[in-house]
Short mmCIF file of C-alpha atoms in Angstrom, two decimals:
data_model
loop_
_atom_site.label_atom_id
_atom_site.label_comp_id
_atom_site.label_asym_id
_atom_site.label_seq_id
_atom_site.Cartn_x
_atom_site.Cartn_y
_atom_site.Cartn_z
CA ASP A 1 102.70 107.80 184.48
CA ALA A 2 103.43 110.42 181.56
CA GLY A 3 104.81 108.21 179.23
CA VAL A 4 107.62 108.49 177.33
CA THR A 5 107.97 112.12 176.40
CA GLN A 6 109.74 114.40 173.76
CA SER A 7 110.64 118.48 173.43
CA PRO A 8 110.20 119.96 171.51
CA THR A 9 107.45 118.61 169.50
CA HIS A 10 108.52 121.05 166.08
CA LEU A 11 111.59 122.59 165.28
CA ILE A 12 113.27 124.64 162.32
CA LYS A 13 116.44 124.75 161.98
CA THR A 14 119.07 126.38 158.95
CA ARG A 15 121.60 123.94 157.21
CA GLY A 16 124.98 123.90 159.49
CA GLN A 17 123.42 124.69 163.14
CA GLN A 18 123.21 122.50 165.47
CA VAL A 19 120.60 121.29 167.42
CA THR A 20 119.18 119.24 170.89
CA LEU A 21 116.53 117.56 171.24
CA ARG A 22 114.91 116.10 174.52
CA CYS A 23 113.73 112.90 176.00
CA SER A 24 112.34 111.62 179.19
CA PRO A 25 111.84 107.84 179.39
CA LYS A 26 108.25 105.82 180.82
CA SER A 27 109.19 105.31 184.71
CA GLY A 28 110.81 102.59 185.79
CA HIS A 29 113.00 102.52 182.24
CA ASP A 30 116.19 102.71 182.17
CA THR A 31 117.03 101.74 178.69
CA VAL A 32 116.65 104.81 175.67
CA SER A 33 117.10 104.64 172.28
CA TRP A 34 116.99 107.34 169.16
CA TYR A 35 115.72 106.51 166.20
CA GLN A 36 114.98 108.90 162.96
CA GLN A 37 112.22 108.18 160.48
CA ALA A 38 112.47 110.13 157.38
CA LEU A 39 109.34 110.95 155.19
CA GLY A 40 107.76 107.63 154.37
CA GLN A 41 109.81 105.17 155.69
CA GLY A 42 110.30 103.01 158.83
CA PRO A 43 112.13 104.16 161.46
CA GLN A 44 115.92 103.99 161.40
CA PHE A 45 118.31 103.03 164.91
CA ILE A 46 120.68 105.73 166.00
CA PHE A 47 121.80 104.93 169.28
CA GLN A 48 121.20 103.43 172.46
CA TYR A 49 122.41 104.78 176.30
CA TYR A 50 122.26 102.56 179.05
CA GLU A 51 123.66 103.30 181.98
CA GLU A 52 125.12 107.00 180.78
CA GLU A 53 127.36 104.86 177.99
CA GLU A 54 126.41 104.78 174.77
CA ARG A 55 125.42 100.85 174.25
CA GLN A 56 124.94 100.48 170.30
CA ARG A 57 124.92 102.84 167.61
CA GLY A 58 123.38 102.83 164.06
CA ASN A 59 124.51 103.58 161.01
CA PHE A 60 124.39 107.43 161.59
CA PRO A 61 127.56 110.05 161.62
CA ASP A 62 129.37 111.40 164.12
CA ARG A 63 127.49 114.51 163.94
CA PHE A 64 124.53 112.47 165.70
CA SER A 65 125.99 112.13 169.28
CA GLY A 66 124.13 111.67 172.39
CA HIS A 67 123.46 111.63 176.11
CA GLN A 68 121.96 110.16 179.47
CA PHE A 69 121.74 111.76 182.99
CA PRO A 70 121.90 109.73 185.58
CA ASN A 71 118.18 110.07 185.85
CA TYR A 72 117.71 108.27 182.27
CA SER A 73 116.28 110.90 180.60
CA SER A 74 118.79 111.79 177.11
CA GLU A 75 119.34 114.36 174.58
CA LEU A 76 120.01 113.41 171.20
CA ASN A 77 122.34 116.37 169.46
CA VAL A 78 122.92 116.96 166.04
CA ASN A 79 125.52 119.20 164.42
CA ALA A 80 126.15 120.46 161.17
CA LEU A 81 122.71 119.85 160.13
CA LEU A 82 121.77 119.08 156.33
CA LEU A 83 118.51 119.14 154.49
CA GLY A 84 118.60 115.49 154.30
CA ASP A 85 118.51 115.55 158.03
CA SER A 86 115.04 116.29 158.59
CA ALA A 87 112.79 113.71 159.74
CA LEU A 88 111.04 112.96 162.95
CA TYR A 89 113.09 112.10 165.66
CA LEU A 90 111.46 108.88 167.65
CA CYS A 91 112.59 108.02 171.47
CA ALA A 92 111.74 104.77 172.41
CA SER A 93 112.41 103.75 176.56
CA SER A 94 113.03 100.47 177.58
CA GLY A 95 114.00 97.85 180.35
CA GLY A 96 111.90 96.82 184.12
CA ALA A 97 111.60 93.18 184.76
CA LEU A 98 110.43 91.55 181.71
CA ASN A 99 112.08 94.58 178.88
CA THR A 100 110.78 92.81 176.62
CA GLU A 101 109.14 96.08 174.50
CA ALA A 102 110.21 99.44 173.97
CA PHE A 103 107.66 102.29 174.54
CA PHE A 104 107.50 105.50 172.12
CA GLY A 105 107.55 109.31 172.41
CA GLN A 106 105.21 111.71 169.92
CA GLY A 107 108.56 112.59 168.54
CA THR A 108 110.45 115.64 167.32
CA ARG A 109 109.68 117.03 163.49
CA LEU A 110 112.94 118.92 162.50
CA THR A 111 112.66 120.67 159.53
CA VAL A 112 116.11 121.92 158.12
CA VAL A 113 116.18 124.70 155.64
CA ALA B 1 121.91 90.95 160.33
CA GLN B 2 117.69 91.03 160.93
CA SER B 3 115.93 92.49 158.12
CA VAL B 4 111.90 93.00 157.68
CA THR B 5 109.94 93.01 154.61
CA GLN B 6 106.28 94.86 154.34
CA LEU B 7 104.77 93.39 151.49
CA GLY B 8 102.59 96.27 149.81
CA SER B 9 103.56 100.32 150.72
CA HIS B 10 99.47 100.60 150.57
CA VAL B 11 96.19 98.52 151.29
CA SER B 12 92.91 99.33 150.75
CA VAL B 13 89.98 97.48 152.66
CA SER B 14 86.29 98.79 153.01
CA GLU B 15 84.79 99.15 156.52
CA GLY B 16 83.82 95.70 157.78
CA ALA B 17 86.29 93.60 155.59
CA LEU B 18 89.21 91.69 156.03
CA VAL B 19 92.56 93.76 157.08
CA LEU B 20 95.14 91.39 156.38
CA LEU B 21 98.90 93.12 156.63
CA ARG B 22 102.19 90.73 155.41
CA CYS B 23 105.54 90.61 157.25
CA ASN B 24 107.96 88.71 156.70
CA TYR B 25 110.92 88.68 159.00
CA SER B 26 115.16 87.28 158.99
CA SER B 27 117.22 87.11 161.72
CA SER B 28 119.75 84.34 163.04
CA VAL B 29 118.72 84.14 166.58
CA PRO B 30 115.15 83.32 167.41
CA PRO B 31 113.19 87.00 167.18
CA TYR B 32 111.03 88.74 168.96
CA LEU B 33 108.71 90.32 166.67
CA PHE B 34 106.40 93.74 167.34
CA TRP B 35 103.66 94.96 165.48
CA TYR B 36 103.16 99.20 166.10
CA VAL B 37 101.01 101.22 164.45
CA GLN B 38 101.36 105.11 163.75
CA TYR B 39 98.53 108.15 163.23
CA PRO B 40 99.37 110.78 161.17
CA ASN B 41 102.29 113.15 163.62
CA GLN B 42 102.19 110.79 166.35
CA GLY B 43 104.52 108.66 167.87
CA LEU B 44 104.68 104.63 167.53
CA GLN B 45 101.91 102.64 169.67
CA LEU B 46 102.50 99.13 170.64
CA LEU B 47 99.58 96.25 168.97
CA LEU B 48 101.07 93.65 170.33
CA LYS B 49 104.07 91.75 170.54
CA TYR B 50 105.35 87.73 170.23
CA THR B 51 108.24 86.72 172.51
CA SER B 52 108.49 83.14 172.52
CA ALA B 53 105.21 82.38 174.73
CA ALA B 54 101.94 81.62 172.36
CA THR B 55 102.81 81.71 168.25
CA LEU B 56 98.73 83.04 167.85
CA VAL B 57 99.43 86.33 169.58
CA LYS B 58 96.21 88.70 170.09
CA GLY B 59 96.91 92.54 170.87
CA ILE B 60 94.81 95.65 171.08
CA ASN B 61 91.99 97.14 169.15
CA GLY B 62 90.79 93.77 168.10
CA PHE B 63 94.16 92.95 166.10
CA GLU B 64 96.11 89.60 166.62
CA ALA B 65 99.08 87.91 164.55
CA GLU B 66 100.58 84.56 163.97
CA PHE B 67 103.66 83.94 164.36
CA LYS B 68 105.13 81.63 161.79
CA LYS B 69 108.89 79.81 162.12
CA SER B 70 108.89 78.21 159.53
CA GLU B 71 107.99 81.10 156.78
CA THR B 72 108.99 83.55 158.16
CA SER B 73 106.13 85.49 158.76
CA PHE B 74 104.38 87.55 161.30
CA HIS B 75 101.01 88.53 159.03
CA LEU B 76 98.80 90.77 161.41
CA THR B 77 94.77 90.35 160.64
CA LYS B 78 91.93 91.60 162.00
CA PRO B 79 88.10 90.12 161.03
CA SER B 80 86.73 93.34 160.51
CA ALA B 81 88.28 97.31 159.40
CA HIS B 82 86.83 100.48 160.81
CA MET B 83 87.27 103.36 160.05
CA SER B 84 89.42 104.20 163.04
CA ASP B 85 92.11 101.40 161.70
CA ALA B 86 93.31 103.40 158.93
CA ALA B 87 97.22 104.61 160.08
CA GLU B 88 100.05 103.66 159.20
CA TYR B 89 101.62 100.50 160.74
CA PHE B 90 105.34 98.94 160.77
CA CYS B 91 106.45 95.13 161.53
CA ALA B 92 109.83 95.36 163.66
CA VAL B 93 112.06 92.63 164.64
CA ARG B 94 115.19 92.44 167.49
CA SER B 95 116.97 89.61 169.04
CA GLN B 96 115.67 88.06 171.94
CA GLY B 97 118.29 88.48 174.65
CA GLY B 98 121.55 90.97 173.92
CA SER B 99 120.64 93.84 171.18
CA GLU B 100 117.41 95.50 172.47
CA LYS B 101 117.48 97.61 168.74
CA LEU B 102 114.56 97.72 166.74
CA VAL B 103 114.58 97.02 163.17
CA PHE B 104 111.91 98.59 161.11
CA GLY B 105 110.14 97.46 157.93
CA LYS B 106 109.06 100.43 155.54
CA GLY B 107 105.68 100.32 156.75
CA THR B 108 102.27 99.43 155.44
CA LYS B 109 99.68 102.02 154.58
CA LEU B 110 95.99 101.12 155.60
CA THR B 111 92.88 102.95 153.89
CA VAL B 112 89.57 101.84 155.61
CA ASN B 113 86.89 102.68 152.89
CA PRO B 114 83.41 103.73 153.62
#
């Protein structure tokens, strides 16, 4: 089992650009959540996808959008990048019979310059 | 709304000493509680979880935590610290049933001195 995989691992973008981050969930999981972790902070919930729909959203602007594909993989898109978007972006998957815990990927480190 | 407070952003212990990392939560509904560990430039790894079964929960690497409803606490302990325990630790809460959204504390960085 490969666990949760995210790509790319590191990314450098310029202010105003757009970025797409990708996540493949753990085998057997159907729910994907995205979190933003700024330096020195705990992860903050961005949104969650289930059955290809956004099920819940945190306090993030509309510049942050996502998608879930039929194979449960997911993308996070951020438009009009700001310097403050620099962070570690974490994907978590959950689901299955018990569904009491989330498994996290290694994250994508986004740097906006 | 749910929230988590981790007391102490930095904790330093000697190798072999007791590790105690504090977590208090606020939740209007019965919670699930979690401790995650994060090594530098890594994702989060689950240490242990409370899901309304036993209040004393044992996790990986010798860690354990006790759910105390009256104190709204879920403190993480380990009897004897190892150098490899140096990392950042996050406490998180979510609702039982309903939303799977995790609300995290700000983290506690554990340093283990030789």
